Short mmCIF file of C-alpha atoms in Angstrom, two decimals:
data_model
loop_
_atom_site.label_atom_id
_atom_site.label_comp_id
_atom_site.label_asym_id
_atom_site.label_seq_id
_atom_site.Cartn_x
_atom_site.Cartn_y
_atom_site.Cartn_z
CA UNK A 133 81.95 -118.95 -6.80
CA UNK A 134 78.96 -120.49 -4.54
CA UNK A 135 78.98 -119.47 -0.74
CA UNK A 136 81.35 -121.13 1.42
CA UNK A 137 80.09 -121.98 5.28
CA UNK A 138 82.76 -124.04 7.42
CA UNK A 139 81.42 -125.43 10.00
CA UNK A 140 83.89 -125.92 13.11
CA UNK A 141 83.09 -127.91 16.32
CA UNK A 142 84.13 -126.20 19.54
CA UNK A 143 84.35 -128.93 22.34
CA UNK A 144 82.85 -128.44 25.28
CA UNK A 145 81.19 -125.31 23.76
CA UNK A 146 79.14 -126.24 20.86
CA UNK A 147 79.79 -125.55 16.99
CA UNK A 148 80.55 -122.61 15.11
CA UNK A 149 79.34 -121.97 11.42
CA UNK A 150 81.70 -119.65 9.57
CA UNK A 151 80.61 -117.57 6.38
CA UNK A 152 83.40 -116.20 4.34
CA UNK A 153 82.34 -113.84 2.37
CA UNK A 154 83.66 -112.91 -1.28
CA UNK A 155 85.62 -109.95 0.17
CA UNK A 156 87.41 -112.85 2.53
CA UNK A 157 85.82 -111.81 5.55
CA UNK A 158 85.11 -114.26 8.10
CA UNK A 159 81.35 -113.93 9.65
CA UNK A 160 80.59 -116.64 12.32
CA UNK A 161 77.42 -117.78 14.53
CA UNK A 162 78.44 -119.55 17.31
CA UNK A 163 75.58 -121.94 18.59
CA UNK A 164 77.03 -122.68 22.38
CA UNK A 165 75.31 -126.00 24.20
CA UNK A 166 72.74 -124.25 26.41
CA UNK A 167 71.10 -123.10 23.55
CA UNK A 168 72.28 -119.14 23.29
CA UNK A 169 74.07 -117.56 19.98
CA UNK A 170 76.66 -115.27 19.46
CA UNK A 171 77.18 -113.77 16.11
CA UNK A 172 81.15 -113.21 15.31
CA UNK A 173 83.09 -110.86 13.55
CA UNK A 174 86.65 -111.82 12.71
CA UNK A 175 89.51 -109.20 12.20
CA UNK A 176 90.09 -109.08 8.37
CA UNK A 177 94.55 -109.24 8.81
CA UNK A 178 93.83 -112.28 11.14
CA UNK A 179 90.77 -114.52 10.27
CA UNK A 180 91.41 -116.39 13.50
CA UNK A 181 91.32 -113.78 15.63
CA UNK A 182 87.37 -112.74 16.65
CA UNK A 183 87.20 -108.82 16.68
CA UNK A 184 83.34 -108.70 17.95
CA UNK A 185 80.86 -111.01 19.38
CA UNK A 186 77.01 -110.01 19.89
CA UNK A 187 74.59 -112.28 21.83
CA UNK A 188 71.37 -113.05 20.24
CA UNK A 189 68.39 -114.12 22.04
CA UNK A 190 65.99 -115.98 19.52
CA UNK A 191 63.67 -113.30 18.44
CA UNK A 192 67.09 -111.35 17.60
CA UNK A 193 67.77 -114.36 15.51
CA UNK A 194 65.11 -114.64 14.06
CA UNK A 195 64.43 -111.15 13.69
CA UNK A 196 68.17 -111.06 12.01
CA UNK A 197 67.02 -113.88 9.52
CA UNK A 198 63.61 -112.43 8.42
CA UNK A 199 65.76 -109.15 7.36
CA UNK A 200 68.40 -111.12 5.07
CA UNK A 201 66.02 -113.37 4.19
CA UNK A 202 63.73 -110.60 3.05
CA UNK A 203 66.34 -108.67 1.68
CA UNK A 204 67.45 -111.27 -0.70
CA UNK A 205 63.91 -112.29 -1.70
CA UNK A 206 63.21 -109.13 -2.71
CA UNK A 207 66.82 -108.92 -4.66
CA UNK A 208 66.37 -111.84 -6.24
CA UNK A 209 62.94 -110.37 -7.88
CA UNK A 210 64.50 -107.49 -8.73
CA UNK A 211 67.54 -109.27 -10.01
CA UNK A 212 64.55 -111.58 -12.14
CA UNK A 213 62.59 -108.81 -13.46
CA UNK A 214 66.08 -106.87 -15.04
CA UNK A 215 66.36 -109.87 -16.60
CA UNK A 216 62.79 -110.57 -17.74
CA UNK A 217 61.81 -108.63 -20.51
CA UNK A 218 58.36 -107.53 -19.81
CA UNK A 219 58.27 -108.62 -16.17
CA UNK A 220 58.47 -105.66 -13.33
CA UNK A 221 58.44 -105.82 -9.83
CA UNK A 222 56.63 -102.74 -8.41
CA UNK A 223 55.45 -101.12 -5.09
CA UNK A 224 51.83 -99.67 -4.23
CA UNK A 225 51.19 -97.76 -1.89
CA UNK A 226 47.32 -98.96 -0.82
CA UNK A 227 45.67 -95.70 -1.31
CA UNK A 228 43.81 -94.34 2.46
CA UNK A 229 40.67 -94.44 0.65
CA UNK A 230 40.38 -97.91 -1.34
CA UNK A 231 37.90 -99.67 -0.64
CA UNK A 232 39.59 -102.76 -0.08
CA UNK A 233 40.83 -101.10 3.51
CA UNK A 234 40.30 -103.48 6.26
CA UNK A 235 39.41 -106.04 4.26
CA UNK A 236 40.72 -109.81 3.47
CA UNK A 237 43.91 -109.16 0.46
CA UNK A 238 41.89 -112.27 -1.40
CA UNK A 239 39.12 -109.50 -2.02
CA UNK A 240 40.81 -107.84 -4.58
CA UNK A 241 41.27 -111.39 -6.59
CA UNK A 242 44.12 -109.63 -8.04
CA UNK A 243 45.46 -112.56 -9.69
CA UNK A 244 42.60 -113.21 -11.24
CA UNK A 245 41.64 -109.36 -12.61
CA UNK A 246 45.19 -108.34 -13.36
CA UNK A 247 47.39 -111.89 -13.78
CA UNK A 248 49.64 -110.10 -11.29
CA UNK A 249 51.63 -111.57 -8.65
CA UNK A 250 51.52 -110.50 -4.36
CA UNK A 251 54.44 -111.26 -3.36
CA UNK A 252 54.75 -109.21 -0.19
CA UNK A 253 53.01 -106.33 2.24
CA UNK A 254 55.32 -103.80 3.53
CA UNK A 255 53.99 -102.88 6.74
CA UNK A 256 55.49 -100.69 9.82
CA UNK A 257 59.07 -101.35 8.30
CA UNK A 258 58.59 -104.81 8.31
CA UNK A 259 57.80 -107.37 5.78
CA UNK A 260 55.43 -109.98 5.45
CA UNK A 261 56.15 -112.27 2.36
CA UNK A 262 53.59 -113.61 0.63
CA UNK A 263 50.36 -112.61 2.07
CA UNK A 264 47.71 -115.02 2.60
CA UNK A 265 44.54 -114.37 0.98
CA UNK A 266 43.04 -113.36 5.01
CA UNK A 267 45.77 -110.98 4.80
CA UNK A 268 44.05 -108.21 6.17
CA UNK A 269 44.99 -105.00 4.31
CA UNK A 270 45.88 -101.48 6.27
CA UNK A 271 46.40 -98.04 6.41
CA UNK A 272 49.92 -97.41 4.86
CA UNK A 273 50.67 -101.16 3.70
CA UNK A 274 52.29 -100.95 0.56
CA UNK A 275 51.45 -104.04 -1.99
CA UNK A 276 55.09 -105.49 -3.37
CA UNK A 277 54.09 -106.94 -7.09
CA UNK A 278 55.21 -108.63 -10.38
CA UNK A 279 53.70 -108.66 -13.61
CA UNK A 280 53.63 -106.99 -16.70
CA UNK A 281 53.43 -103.43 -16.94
CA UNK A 282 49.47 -103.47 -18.22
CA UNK A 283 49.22 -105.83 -15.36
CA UNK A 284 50.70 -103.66 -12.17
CA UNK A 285 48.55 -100.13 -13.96
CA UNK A 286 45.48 -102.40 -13.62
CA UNK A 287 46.36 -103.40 -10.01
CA UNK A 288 46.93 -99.33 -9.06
CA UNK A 289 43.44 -98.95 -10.37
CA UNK A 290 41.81 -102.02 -9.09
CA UNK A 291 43.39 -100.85 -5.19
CA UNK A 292 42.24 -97.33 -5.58
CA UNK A 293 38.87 -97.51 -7.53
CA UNK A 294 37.71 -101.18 -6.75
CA UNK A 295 36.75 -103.63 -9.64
CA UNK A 296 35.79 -101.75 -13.46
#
């Protein structure tokens, strides 16, 4: 079953976009005239009956769509390397002494030397999907990558030791 969003116009008010969920619960953002948000909770006995509202300001909202979006980016590679044979999706650490530190991500040509994939830093808790080659790599980023199995070994090597 594909996701079902309902979209119901509140007049006067503005609109509100409903998510129902494949457990039946109702999950609504409610995009008022002036511009502000709420995100809604509705009671699970009585989908018409709102148990929880939470205002949003837009950096919450967009903060709150960078996490799901992120989320399901990275479960959908996950999801496509189980079903890959061959194909892994892995996470490296970038060693406090490589000697790509502080420099550009595009310096390790890691396409090019290993055939595998950047598809995101992890840095701080937060995400940043797919880097830029001016990506400037830091202390305690840690690389998110697909690619073979040869291919992700080679990239541990090439971030810790530099080029063969």
């Amino acid at each position: 079953m594909g996701v079902r969003i309902e979209k119901v116009d509140l007049p006067g008010i503005g609109v509100r976009h409903d998510l129902v969920t494949e457990s039946s619960r109702r999950v609504s953002v409610i995009s008022y005239r002036d511009g502000h948000r709420d995100l809604a909770l509705f009671d699970v006995s009585d989908p018409d009956a709102c148990r929880d509202s939470i205002p949003l300001t837009d950096d919450e909202a967009a903060a709150l769509a960078d996490v799901l979006g992120t989320s399901v980016m990275l479960s959908r590679l996950t999801s496509l390397s189980d079903a890959t044979v061959g194909l892994f999706t892995e996470q490296l650490e970038l060693p406090t002494d490589s000697p790509y530190l502080n420099r550009p991500l595009g310096d390790t040509k890691t396409r090019t030397r290993t055939r595998v994939s950047i598809v995101a830093i992890v840095r701080d808790k937060e995400l940043l999907p797919s880097p830029t080659p001016d990506e400037i790599l830091r202390p305690g980023d840690v690389i998110v990558a697909v690619g073979t199995r040869g291919g992700l070994d080679a990239l541990s090597r090439l971030i810790s030791n530099g080029p063969d």
